[in-house]
Amino acid sequence: MGILINRIKRILSDEAEKVYIVGGTIRDRILNVDISDYDFAVLGDAASVSKLVCDKLKGSYVPYAEDRGTYRVVYENIVLDFTQIRGENIDEDLFHRDFTINAMAIRLNDFFDVDLIIDPLGGLKDLREKKIKCVGKSSFDDDPLRMLRAIRFAAKYNFSIDEDSKNLIKEKADLIKNVSSERIMSEIYSILKSKESFKYVQMMDELGLIDALFPEIAEMKEIGKCYYQVLDSWHHSIKTIEEYETIVNDLRFPSDIENLAKKYLDKDLSSGNKLKDVLKLAAMFHEIGKKDAIYIDSDNRLQFYNHDVKGEKIVADIAKRLKLAKKEASLIKKMVLYHVNPFSLYIDGTGNKALFKFFSDLEENAIGCLLLSLADVTSAMKGQGRLNEASCYRNFITKLLRRYMDFEKTKTPLLTPLDIIVNFDLKDYKLLNQILYELRKNQFYGEIESREDAVKFVEERMRMEKI
């Protein structure tokens, strides 16, 4: 950090007097957090300053927010943002920022002397008190995304949001609808990646942001206590996120299953979002179809037939509205559509046919679905005090994860397509694919265990075709 700052000071020479380090860089330095982004405020021509630094450092110039007077340089994976000072001086600029903890600055030449930090809004005091406080009443009017950023900072640093700022968020919550979906989702994913993110999803709800962003969720709150759970659908979903986080953080499974789950969960899905993070959105939405699936059975009990199918359609609309990446949208829709399947297998029994279809439909995402089902069912059972049954369901899911490992082994065929084409003179590719599928299925069933078994199966299958 010190070496880079000194290099920039030397590059800018006399111009360094007009450059300040501001915002998050100061905050993270005080908190002793690793810094990979540096924000500079320039009293003068930010464009020429950024170009000079870029040329001398031999960094990369990245077009970014130039319409707002910000110029980005990337040097050895470190981001350097140079922004034109808003107003006549640095104090005026700081009054335009979002939160007091981000409204501090220090002259570039004074960077190593913390006593010279410029702090007109009491950011240092709020850092000590671990408090998120907006700079002024117009803060959220200037950029409504700041309401989500407040929650993201609270989650990241384990800070609280002060009451006046909370009340202002409640008052302005509807303004979040004016923000682009890309910016909204970036903040939501940052919140979901935090430790105990369920608390901050609940905070988003308490401050009115959930209803503003997802009006479909407001309807989930109308589905109250029923035969299956003691909470309404929305608060059960928050509990499901909480249970899911406990499961994926601990992964208390036999080592081979733990490794299988960890490898799956840690995969990047898109835009730096891992599967384990996107699955939290699926947990959030998994009961969203219940409002449209209400049915009173002959015993006068509330049922929700096909809420999985109806939920998938609702989630598809949400994904389109929020412009989710295709892989993210596809995963969430699949999880909502299939989330009841594992519990159905628990109730109805795990025949090979039903299991093979479940695994074939979802492939590796069966792992995510099983973990979500464990979270969903366990949170409901715990709410009803059915702790022993929750333990039994965990054992059941562990058994299915092991059966998925058996399914994975069938991806390596005992006979390849070429083996069958050459040895059986089979030129009907439709029949070839059918035989390969049957080989895999019977291998999963345990009826074909070796290459010799597979050859005998194909011989018999070909004889049947000739009859």
Short mmCIF file of C-alpha atoms in Angstrom, two decimals:
data_model
loop_
_atom_site.label_atom_id
_atom_site.label_comp_id
_atom_site.label_asym_id
_atom_site.label_seq_id
_atom_site.Cartn_x
_atom_site.Cartn_y
_atom_site.Cartn_z
CA MET A 1 0.00 0.00 0.00
CA GLY A 2 2.68 2.49 1.06
CA ILE A 3 4.88 1.77 -1.97
CA LEU A 4 2.03 2.41 -4.42
CA ILE A 5 0.95 5.65 -2.71
CA ASN A 6 4.53 6.94 -2.75
CA ARG A 7 4.84 6.09 -6.45
CA ILE A 8 1.64 8.02 -7.26
CA LYS A 9 2.88 11.00 -5.21
CA ARG A 10 6.13 11.06 -7.19
CA ILE A 11 4.29 10.71 -10.51
CA LEU A 12 1.98 13.63 -9.75
CA SER A 13 4.68 15.78 -8.20
CA ASP A 14 3.25 19.28 -7.56
CA GLU A 15 -0.21 18.16 -8.75
CA ALA A 16 -0.41 15.82 -5.72
CA GLU A 17 -1.39 18.82 -3.59
CA LYS A 18 -4.74 18.90 -5.44
CA VAL A 19 -5.46 15.18 -4.97
CA TYR A 20 -7.19 13.59 -1.97
CA ILE A 21 -7.72 9.98 -0.99
CA VAL A 22 -11.36 9.64 0.03
CA GLY A 23 -14.25 7.42 1.04
CA GLY A 24 -13.93 3.67 1.43
CA THR A 25 -10.13 3.74 1.23
CA ILE A 26 -9.96 5.82 4.43
CA ARG A 27 -12.66 3.70 6.10
CA ASP A 28 -10.91 0.40 5.36
CA ARG A 29 -7.51 1.77 6.35
CA ILE A 30 -8.85 2.73 9.78
CA LEU A 31 -10.60 -0.63 10.13
CA ASN A 32 -7.36 -2.38 9.10
CA VAL A 33 -9.12 -4.09 6.17
CA ASP A 34 -7.14 -5.07 3.07
CA ILE A 35 -7.43 -2.34 0.44
CA SER A 36 -7.70 -3.24 -3.24
CA ASP A 37 -9.64 -0.15 -4.37
CA TYR A 38 -8.38 3.42 -4.01
CA ASP A 39 -10.68 6.41 -4.45
CA PHE A 40 -9.09 9.73 -5.33
CA ALA A 41 -10.86 13.10 -5.45
CA VAL A 42 -9.16 15.61 -7.75
CA LEU A 43 -9.43 19.38 -7.44
CA GLY A 44 -8.80 20.02 -11.11
CA ASP A 45 -8.75 17.83 -14.21
CA ALA A 46 -9.35 14.25 -13.04
CA ALA A 47 -9.07 12.92 -16.60
CA SER A 48 -5.51 14.18 -17.13
CA VAL A 49 -4.44 13.08 -13.64
CA SER A 50 -5.75 9.56 -14.22
CA LYS A 51 -4.06 9.38 -17.66
CA LEU A 52 -0.71 10.47 -16.23
CA VAL A 53 -0.89 7.87 -13.44
CA CYS A 54 -1.97 5.17 -15.91
CA ASP A 55 0.90 5.92 -18.32
CA LYS A 56 3.61 6.07 -15.65
CA LEU A 57 2.41 2.94 -13.82
CA LYS A 58 1.89 1.15 -17.15
CA GLY A 59 -1.58 0.26 -15.94
CA SER A 60 -4.80 -0.27 -17.90
CA TYR A 61 -7.31 2.48 -18.50
CA VAL A 62 -10.89 1.20 -18.05
CA PRO A 63 -13.89 3.30 -19.21
CA TYR A 64 -16.06 3.75 -16.15
CA ALA A 65 -18.62 6.39 -15.12
CA GLU A 66 -16.94 9.11 -17.16
CA ASP A 67 -20.30 10.88 -17.39
CA ARG A 68 -20.02 11.35 -13.61
CA GLY A 69 -16.43 12.58 -13.83
CA THR A 70 -14.82 9.30 -12.72
CA TYR A 71 -11.83 7.73 -14.52
CA ARG A 72 -10.60 4.22 -13.65
CA VAL A 73 -7.08 2.82 -13.80
CA VAL A 74 -6.29 -0.82 -13.00
CA TYR A 75 -2.76 -1.62 -11.87
CA GLU A 76 -1.79 -5.16 -10.79
CA ASN A 77 -5.41 -5.99 -9.86
CA ILE A 78 -5.69 -2.78 -7.83
CA VAL A 79 -8.45 -0.36 -8.88
CA LEU A 80 -7.66 3.36 -8.81
CA ASP A 81 -10.66 5.67 -9.32
CA PHE A 82 -10.07 9.37 -9.97
CA THR A 83 -13.13 11.61 -9.62
CA GLN A 84 -13.65 15.30 -10.09
CA ILE A 85 -14.32 17.00 -6.75
CA ARG A 86 -17.96 18.06 -6.45
CA GLY A 87 -18.19 21.65 -5.26
CA GLU A 88 -15.58 24.26 -4.48
CA ASN A 89 -13.44 22.18 -2.11
CA ILE A 90 -13.03 18.77 -0.48
CA ASP A 91 -15.43 19.58 2.39
CA GLU A 92 -18.24 20.32 -0.07
CA ASP A 93 -17.45 17.08 -1.89
CA LEU A 94 -17.73 15.04 1.31
CA PHE A 95 -21.21 16.44 1.99
CA HIS A 96 -22.34 14.80 -1.29
CA ARG A 97 -21.33 11.31 -0.17
CA ASP A 98 -23.53 8.50 1.13
CA PHE A 99 -22.58 7.70 4.74
CA THR A 100 -20.45 9.45 7.32
CA ILE A 101 -18.01 6.52 7.47
CA ASN A 102 -17.38 7.11 3.75
CA ALA A 103 -17.24 10.91 4.02
CA MET A 104 -13.65 11.31 5.12
CA ALA A 105 -10.61 12.36 3.15
CA ILE A 106 -6.89 13.00 3.45
CA ARG A 107 -4.59 14.89 1.14
CA LEU A 108 -2.47 12.48 -0.92
CA ASN A 109 0.72 14.07 0.44
CA ASP A 110 -0.52 13.52 4.03
CA PHE A 111 -1.68 9.91 3.59
CA PHE A 112 0.61 8.46 6.27
CA ASP A 113 -0.48 10.89 9.00
CA VAL A 114 -3.93 9.80 10.24
CA ASP A 115 -4.14 12.89 12.43
CA LEU A 116 -4.65 14.91 9.23
CA ILE A 117 -7.82 13.08 8.15
CA ILE A 118 -10.51 15.54 7.07
CA ASP A 119 -13.74 14.51 8.83
CA PRO A 120 -16.43 17.21 8.79
CA LEU A 121 -19.32 14.77 9.43
CA GLY A 122 -18.01 12.69 12.33
CA GLY A 123 -17.15 9.55 10.36
CA LEU A 124 -14.35 8.56 12.76
CA LYS A 125 -16.75 8.64 15.71
CA ASP A 126 -19.30 6.52 13.80
CA LEU A 127 -16.58 4.02 12.86
CA ARG A 128 -15.66 3.67 16.54
CA GLU A 129 -19.34 3.21 17.42
CA LYS A 130 -19.85 0.77 14.50
CA LYS A 131 -22.69 2.83 13.09
CA ILE A 132 -23.97 3.42 9.56
CA LYS A 133 -25.38 6.95 9.31
CA CYS A 134 -26.42 8.71 6.10
CA VAL A 135 -24.84 12.08 5.37
CA GLY A 136 -28.11 13.95 4.95
CA LYS A 137 -31.84 13.67 4.30
CA SER A 138 -31.34 13.93 0.54
CA SER A 139 -28.81 11.09 0.47
CA PHE A 140 -31.28 8.47 -0.77
CA ASP A 141 -32.92 10.89 -3.20
CA ASP A 142 -29.52 11.45 -4.82
CA ASP A 143 -29.03 7.70 -5.25
CA PRO A 144 -31.68 5.28 -3.91
CA LEU A 145 -29.24 2.36 -4.21
CA ARG A 146 -27.62 3.74 -1.08
CA MET A 147 -30.46 2.17 0.93
CA LEU A 148 -29.23 -1.29 -0.08
CA ARG A 149 -25.63 -0.18 0.37
CA ALA A 150 -26.42 0.71 4.00
CA ILE A 151 -27.50 -2.88 4.60
CA ARG A 152 -24.51 -4.22 2.68
CA PHE A 153 -22.11 -2.20 4.86
CA ALA A 154 -23.95 -3.33 8.00
CA ALA A 155 -23.53 -6.95 6.85
CA LYS A 156 -19.90 -6.59 5.78
CA TYR A 157 -18.64 -4.86 8.94
CA ASN A 158 -21.22 -6.10 11.44
CA PHE A 159 -22.30 -2.50 12.06
CA SER A 160 -25.76 -1.19 12.99
CA ILE A 161 -27.74 1.38 11.01
CA ASP A 162 -28.72 4.37 13.14
CA GLU A 163 -32.43 4.89 13.77
CA ASP A 164 -32.77 8.14 11.80
CA SER A 165 -31.23 6.48 8.74
CA LYS A 166 -33.51 3.44 9.18
CA ASN A 167 -36.57 5.68 9.33
CA LEU A 168 -35.39 7.52 6.23
CA ILE A 169 -35.02 4.21 4.37
CA LYS A 170 -38.56 3.22 5.36
CA GLU A 171 -39.81 6.56 4.10
CA LYS A 172 -37.90 6.37 0.79
CA ALA A 173 -38.03 2.59 0.15
CA ASP A 174 -40.16 2.88 -3.00
CA LEU A 175 -37.41 4.91 -4.68
CA ILE A 176 -35.38 1.70 -5.04
CA LYS A 177 -37.63 0.86 -8.01
CA ASN A 178 -35.90 3.65 -9.94
CA VAL A 179 -32.50 1.93 -9.80
CA SER A 180 -31.25 -0.33 -12.59
CA SER A 181 -31.68 -4.05 -11.96
CA GLU A 182 -27.95 -4.68 -12.52
CA ARG A 183 -26.99 -2.35 -9.66
CA ILE A 184 -29.70 -3.78 -7.41
CA MET A 185 -28.60 -7.38 -7.97
CA SER A 186 -24.95 -6.50 -7.39
CA GLU A 187 -25.86 -5.20 -3.92
CA ILE A 188 -28.22 -8.09 -3.15
CA TYR A 189 -25.56 -10.66 -4.02
CA SER A 190 -23.03 -8.79 -1.85
CA ILE A 191 -25.53 -9.03 1.02
CA LEU A 192 -26.18 -12.72 0.38
CA LYS A 193 -22.43 -13.44 0.46
CA SER A 194 -22.13 -12.03 3.97
CA LYS A 195 -22.03 -14.06 7.14
CA GLU A 196 -25.54 -14.75 8.50
CA SER A 197 -27.09 -13.05 5.49
CA PHE A 198 -30.56 -14.14 6.61
CA LYS A 199 -30.43 -11.35 9.21
CA TYR A 200 -29.89 -8.77 6.50
CA VAL A 201 -32.61 -10.21 4.25
CA GLN A 202 -34.89 -9.73 7.24
CA MET A 203 -33.55 -6.19 7.68
CA MET A 204 -34.33 -5.45 4.02
CA ASP A 205 -37.87 -6.59 4.75
CA GLU A 206 -38.24 -4.57 7.96
CA LEU A 207 -37.10 -1.42 6.13
CA GLY A 208 -39.60 -1.90 3.29
CA LEU A 209 -37.09 -2.76 0.56
CA ILE A 210 -38.27 -6.34 0.02
CA ASP A 211 -41.86 -5.32 -0.72
CA ALA A 212 -40.64 -2.54 -3.03
CA LEU A 213 -38.34 -4.87 -4.97
CA PHE A 214 -40.45 -8.04 -4.86
CA PRO A 215 -44.18 -7.28 -4.60
CA GLU A 216 -44.75 -11.04 -5.09
CA ILE A 217 -43.25 -11.63 -1.64
CA ALA A 218 -45.90 -9.45 0.02
CA GLU A 219 -48.42 -12.14 -0.97
CA MET A 220 -46.29 -14.82 0.73
CA LYS A 221 -46.88 -13.04 4.02
CA GLU A 222 -50.61 -13.66 3.64
CA ILE A 223 -50.09 -17.45 3.73
CA GLY A 224 -50.13 -17.94 7.49
CA LYS A 225 -49.67 -20.91 9.77
CA CYS A 226 -50.82 -24.20 8.24
CA TYR A 227 -50.52 -27.96 8.74
CA TYR A 228 -46.90 -27.95 7.56
CA GLN A 229 -45.37 -24.99 9.38
CA VAL A 230 -45.90 -22.48 12.16
CA LEU A 231 -44.77 -19.41 10.17
CA ASP A 232 -46.15 -17.63 7.14
CA SER A 233 -44.47 -18.56 3.85
CA TRP A 234 -42.15 -15.56 3.79
CA HIS A 235 -40.81 -15.88 7.33
CA HIS A 236 -40.44 -19.63 6.80
CA SER A 237 -38.31 -18.75 3.75
CA ILE A 238 -36.05 -16.55 5.89
CA LYS A 239 -35.72 -19.46 8.33
CA THR A 240 -34.85 -21.67 5.37
CA ILE A 241 -32.01 -19.32 4.39
CA GLU A 242 -30.79 -19.42 8.00
CA GLU A 243 -30.88 -23.23 8.07
CA TYR A 244 -29.24 -23.43 4.63
CA GLU A 245 -26.37 -21.21 5.80
CA THR A 246 -25.82 -23.45 8.84
CA ILE A 247 -25.80 -26.55 6.61
CA VAL A 248 -23.37 -25.24 3.98
CA ASN A 249 -21.06 -23.62 6.55
CA ASP A 250 -20.75 -26.79 8.62
CA LEU A 251 -21.29 -29.53 5.98
CA ARG A 252 -21.58 -32.18 8.68
CA PHE A 253 -21.57 -35.13 6.29
CA PRO A 254 -19.23 -38.10 5.78
CA SER A 255 -16.01 -36.83 4.19
CA ASP A 256 -16.72 -38.08 0.65
CA ILE A 257 -20.16 -36.43 0.63
CA GLU A 258 -18.73 -33.28 2.22
CA ASN A 259 -16.15 -33.05 -0.59
CA LEU A 260 -18.86 -33.60 -3.22
CA ALA A 261 -21.03 -30.82 -1.77
CA LYS A 262 -18.15 -28.38 -1.26
CA LYS A 263 -16.90 -28.84 -4.83
CA TYR A 264 -20.42 -28.15 -6.14
CA LEU A 265 -21.18 -25.17 -3.89
CA ASP A 266 -17.87 -23.42 -4.61
CA LYS A 267 -18.34 -23.42 -8.38
CA ASP A 268 -18.57 -20.01 -10.06
CA LEU A 269 -21.93 -19.69 -11.75
CA SER A 270 -21.63 -16.26 -13.37
CA SER A 271 -20.24 -12.78 -12.69
CA GLY A 272 -18.25 -14.00 -9.69
CA ASN A 273 -21.34 -15.45 -7.99
CA LYS A 274 -20.87 -18.95 -6.64
CA LEU A 275 -23.56 -21.60 -6.71
CA LYS A 276 -23.86 -21.46 -2.92
CA ASP A 277 -24.77 -17.75 -3.10
CA VAL A 278 -27.36 -18.06 -5.88
CA LEU A 279 -29.01 -20.94 -4.03
CA LYS A 280 -29.90 -18.47 -1.26
CA LEU A 281 -32.12 -16.67 -3.78
CA ALA A 282 -33.80 -20.00 -4.52
CA ALA A 283 -34.37 -20.47 -0.78
CA MET A 284 -35.87 -16.98 -0.64
CA PHE A 285 -38.32 -17.72 -3.46
CA HIS A 286 -39.05 -21.43 -2.98
CA GLU A 287 -42.61 -20.90 -1.63
CA ILE A 288 -43.53 -17.99 -3.85
CA GLY A 289 -46.15 -20.02 -5.76
CA LYS A 290 -48.26 -20.92 -2.72
CA LYS A 291 -50.59 -17.93 -2.96
CA ASP A 292 -51.76 -19.17 -6.37
CA ALA A 293 -52.03 -22.81 -5.27
CA ILE A 294 -54.32 -22.69 -2.21
CA TYR A 295 -56.63 -25.70 -1.85
CA ILE A 296 -58.76 -26.81 1.12
CA ASP A 297 -58.84 -30.63 1.31
CA SER A 298 -61.68 -32.87 2.59
CA ASP A 299 -60.24 -32.68 6.13
CA ASN A 300 -60.46 -28.87 5.95
CA ARG A 301 -56.68 -28.60 5.79
CA LEU A 302 -54.82 -26.03 3.73
CA GLN A 303 -52.94 -27.58 0.81
CA PHE A 304 -50.83 -26.07 -1.96
CA TYR A 305 -51.02 -28.38 -4.94
CA ASN A 306 -48.61 -27.52 -7.76
CA HIS A 307 -47.15 -24.54 -5.90
CA ASP A 308 -43.79 -25.63 -7.30
CA VAL A 309 -45.02 -25.32 -10.92
CA LYS A 310 -46.74 -22.01 -10.24
CA GLY A 311 -43.68 -20.77 -8.35
CA GLU A 312 -41.39 -21.50 -11.27
CA LYS A 313 -43.49 -19.26 -13.52
CA ILE A 314 -43.44 -16.42 -10.99
CA VAL A 315 -39.68 -16.75 -10.55
CA ALA A 316 -39.21 -16.69 -14.32
CA ASP A 317 -40.95 -13.30 -14.40
CA ILE A 318 -38.80 -12.01 -11.52
CA ALA A 319 -35.62 -13.22 -13.22
CA LYS A 320 -36.61 -11.45 -16.41
CA ARG A 321 -37.48 -8.24 -14.56
CA LEU A 322 -34.17 -8.24 -12.69
CA LYS A 323 -32.20 -9.26 -15.80
CA LEU A 324 -30.57 -12.19 -14.05
CA ALA A 325 -27.86 -14.03 -15.96
CA LYS A 326 -29.22 -17.06 -17.83
CA LYS A 327 -27.40 -19.56 -15.64
CA GLU A 328 -28.65 -17.88 -12.46
CA ALA A 329 -32.24 -17.73 -13.72
CA SER A 330 -32.12 -21.36 -14.87
CA LEU A 331 -30.78 -22.58 -11.52
CA ILE A 332 -33.32 -20.68 -9.43
CA LYS A 333 -36.24 -21.83 -11.61
CA LYS A 334 -35.10 -25.46 -11.35
CA MET A 335 -34.73 -25.26 -7.59
CA VAL A 336 -38.22 -23.78 -7.16
CA LEU A 337 -39.73 -26.37 -9.52
CA TYR A 338 -38.05 -29.38 -7.90
CA HIS A 339 -37.77 -28.33 -4.25
CA VAL A 340 -40.66 -30.57 -3.14
CA ASN A 341 -39.33 -33.71 -4.88
CA PRO A 342 -36.93 -34.89 -2.15
CA PHE A 343 -39.64 -34.65 0.52
CA SER A 344 -42.02 -36.53 -1.77
CA LEU A 345 -39.41 -39.28 -2.06
CA TYR A 346 -39.16 -39.27 1.75
CA ILE A 347 -42.92 -39.76 2.08
CA ASP A 348 -43.53 -42.09 -0.87
CA GLY A 349 -40.30 -44.09 -0.85
CA THR A 350 -37.15 -43.94 -2.93
CA GLY A 351 -37.65 -46.34 -5.81
CA ASN A 352 -34.80 -46.54 -8.29
CA LYS A 353 -36.99 -45.28 -11.11
CA ALA A 354 -38.03 -42.08 -9.29
CA LEU A 355 -34.48 -41.43 -8.08
CA PHE A 356 -32.94 -41.92 -11.52
CA LYS A 357 -35.44 -39.51 -13.05
CA PHE A 358 -34.75 -36.91 -10.34
CA PHE A 359 -30.99 -37.15 -10.87
CA SER A 360 -31.33 -37.21 -14.66
CA ASP A 361 -33.51 -34.10 -14.67
CA LEU A 362 -31.18 -32.07 -12.46
CA GLU A 363 -27.76 -33.70 -12.98
CA GLU A 364 -25.30 -32.02 -10.54
CA ASN A 365 -27.92 -29.49 -9.42
CA ALA A 366 -29.56 -32.40 -7.61
CA ILE A 367 -26.94 -31.69 -4.92
CA GLY A 368 -28.20 -28.11 -4.52
CA CYS A 369 -31.82 -29.26 -4.51
CA LEU A 370 -31.14 -31.85 -1.79
CA LEU A 371 -29.35 -29.30 0.40
CA LEU A 372 -32.17 -26.78 -0.08
CA SER A 373 -34.76 -29.43 0.75
CA LEU A 374 -32.82 -30.29 3.90
CA ALA A 375 -32.90 -26.61 4.90
CA ASP A 376 -36.58 -26.19 3.97
CA VAL A 377 -37.89 -29.29 5.74
CA THR A 378 -35.58 -29.01 8.74
CA SER A 379 -36.58 -25.39 9.42
CA ALA A 380 -40.28 -26.37 9.28
CA MET A 381 -39.80 -29.43 11.52
CA LYS A 382 -37.74 -27.48 14.06
CA GLY A 383 -40.47 -24.84 14.17
CA GLN A 384 -42.93 -27.57 15.12
CA GLY A 385 -40.59 -29.10 17.68
CA ARG A 386 -40.13 -32.27 15.61
CA LEU A 387 -36.38 -32.49 16.25
CA ASN A 388 -36.11 -36.28 16.00
CA GLU A 389 -37.83 -36.27 12.64
CA ALA A 390 -35.55 -33.47 11.47
CA SER A 391 -32.60 -35.70 12.32
CA CYS A 392 -34.19 -38.57 10.38
CA TYR A 393 -34.66 -36.30 7.38
CA ARG A 394 -31.01 -35.31 7.49
CA ASN A 395 -30.07 -39.01 7.40
CA PHE A 396 -32.40 -39.46 4.45
CA ILE A 397 -30.82 -36.57 2.51
CA THR A 398 -27.35 -37.98 3.30
CA LYS A 399 -28.50 -41.29 1.82
CA LEU A 400 -29.73 -39.55 -1.35
CA LEU A 401 -26.45 -37.64 -1.71
CA ARG A 402 -24.65 -40.98 -1.59
CA ARG A 403 -27.03 -42.35 -4.22
CA TYR A 404 -26.20 -39.31 -6.34
CA MET A 405 -22.56 -40.39 -6.15
CA ASP A 406 -23.67 -43.75 -7.57
CA PHE A 407 -25.49 -41.86 -10.33
CA GLU A 408 -22.33 -39.86 -11.11
CA LYS A 409 -20.39 -43.08 -11.64
CA THR A 410 -22.81 -44.04 -14.42
CA LYS A 411 -21.61 -41.03 -16.43
CA THR A 412 -18.61 -43.18 -17.36
CA PRO A 413 -20.25 -45.80 -19.63
CA LEU A 414 -19.35 -49.48 -19.37
CA LEU A 415 -19.71 -49.53 -23.16
CA THR A 416 -19.01 -46.52 -25.37
CA PRO A 417 -21.11 -45.66 -28.42
CA LEU A 418 -18.18 -46.82 -30.60
CA ASP A 419 -18.09 -50.20 -28.77
CA ILE A 420 -21.76 -50.76 -29.61
CA ILE A 421 -21.52 -49.51 -33.21
CA VAL A 422 -18.49 -51.70 -34.03
CA ASN A 423 -19.42 -54.86 -32.12
CA PHE A 424 -23.12 -54.90 -32.93
CA ASP A 425 -23.11 -53.21 -36.33
CA LEU A 426 -25.71 -50.75 -35.04
CA LYS A 427 -26.38 -47.82 -37.40
CA ASP A 428 -29.71 -46.66 -35.96
CA TYR A 429 -28.59 -43.73 -33.80
CA LYS A 430 -31.97 -43.33 -32.16
CA LEU A 431 -31.77 -46.94 -30.97
CA LEU A 432 -28.12 -46.41 -29.99
CA ASN A 433 -29.03 -43.50 -27.68
CA GLN A 434 -31.89 -45.51 -26.22
CA ILE A 435 -29.58 -48.45 -25.43
CA LEU A 436 -26.96 -46.16 -23.88
CA TYR A 437 -29.66 -44.62 -21.67
CA GLU A 438 -30.92 -48.07 -20.63
CA LEU A 439 -27.37 -49.20 -19.87
CA ARG A 440 -26.84 -46.22 -17.60
CA LYS A 441 -30.20 -46.67 -15.91
CA ASN A 442 -29.65 -50.37 -15.21
CA GLN A 443 -26.14 -49.66 -13.99
CA PHE A 444 -27.68 -47.22 -11.48
CA TYR A 445 -30.27 -49.84 -10.51
CA GLY A 446 -27.40 -52.28 -9.77
CA GLU A 447 -28.56 -54.75 -12.43
CA ILE A 448 -25.48 -54.18 -14.62
CA GLU A 449 -22.18 -54.19 -12.73
CA SER A 450 -19.48 -54.97 -15.30
CA ARG A 451 -18.55 -54.65 -18.96
CA GLU A 452 -19.52 -58.31 -19.44
CA ASP A 453 -22.98 -57.58 -17.97
CA ALA A 454 -23.30 -54.64 -20.37
CA VAL A 455 -22.37 -56.77 -23.41
CA LYS A 456 -24.96 -59.40 -22.43
CA PHE A 457 -27.58 -56.67 -21.98
CA VAL A 458 -26.93 -55.24 -25.46
CA GLU A 459 -26.95 -58.73 -27.03
CA GLU A 460 -30.35 -59.43 -25.48
CA ARG A 461 -31.61 -55.98 -26.46
CA MET A 462 -30.56 -56.48 -30.09
CA ARG A 463 -32.22 -59.91 -30.14
CA MET A 464 -35.47 -58.28 -28.99
CA GLU A 465 -35.21 -55.73 -31.80
CA LYS A 466 -35.00 -58.54 -34.38
CA ILE A 467 -38.05 -60.41 -33.08
#
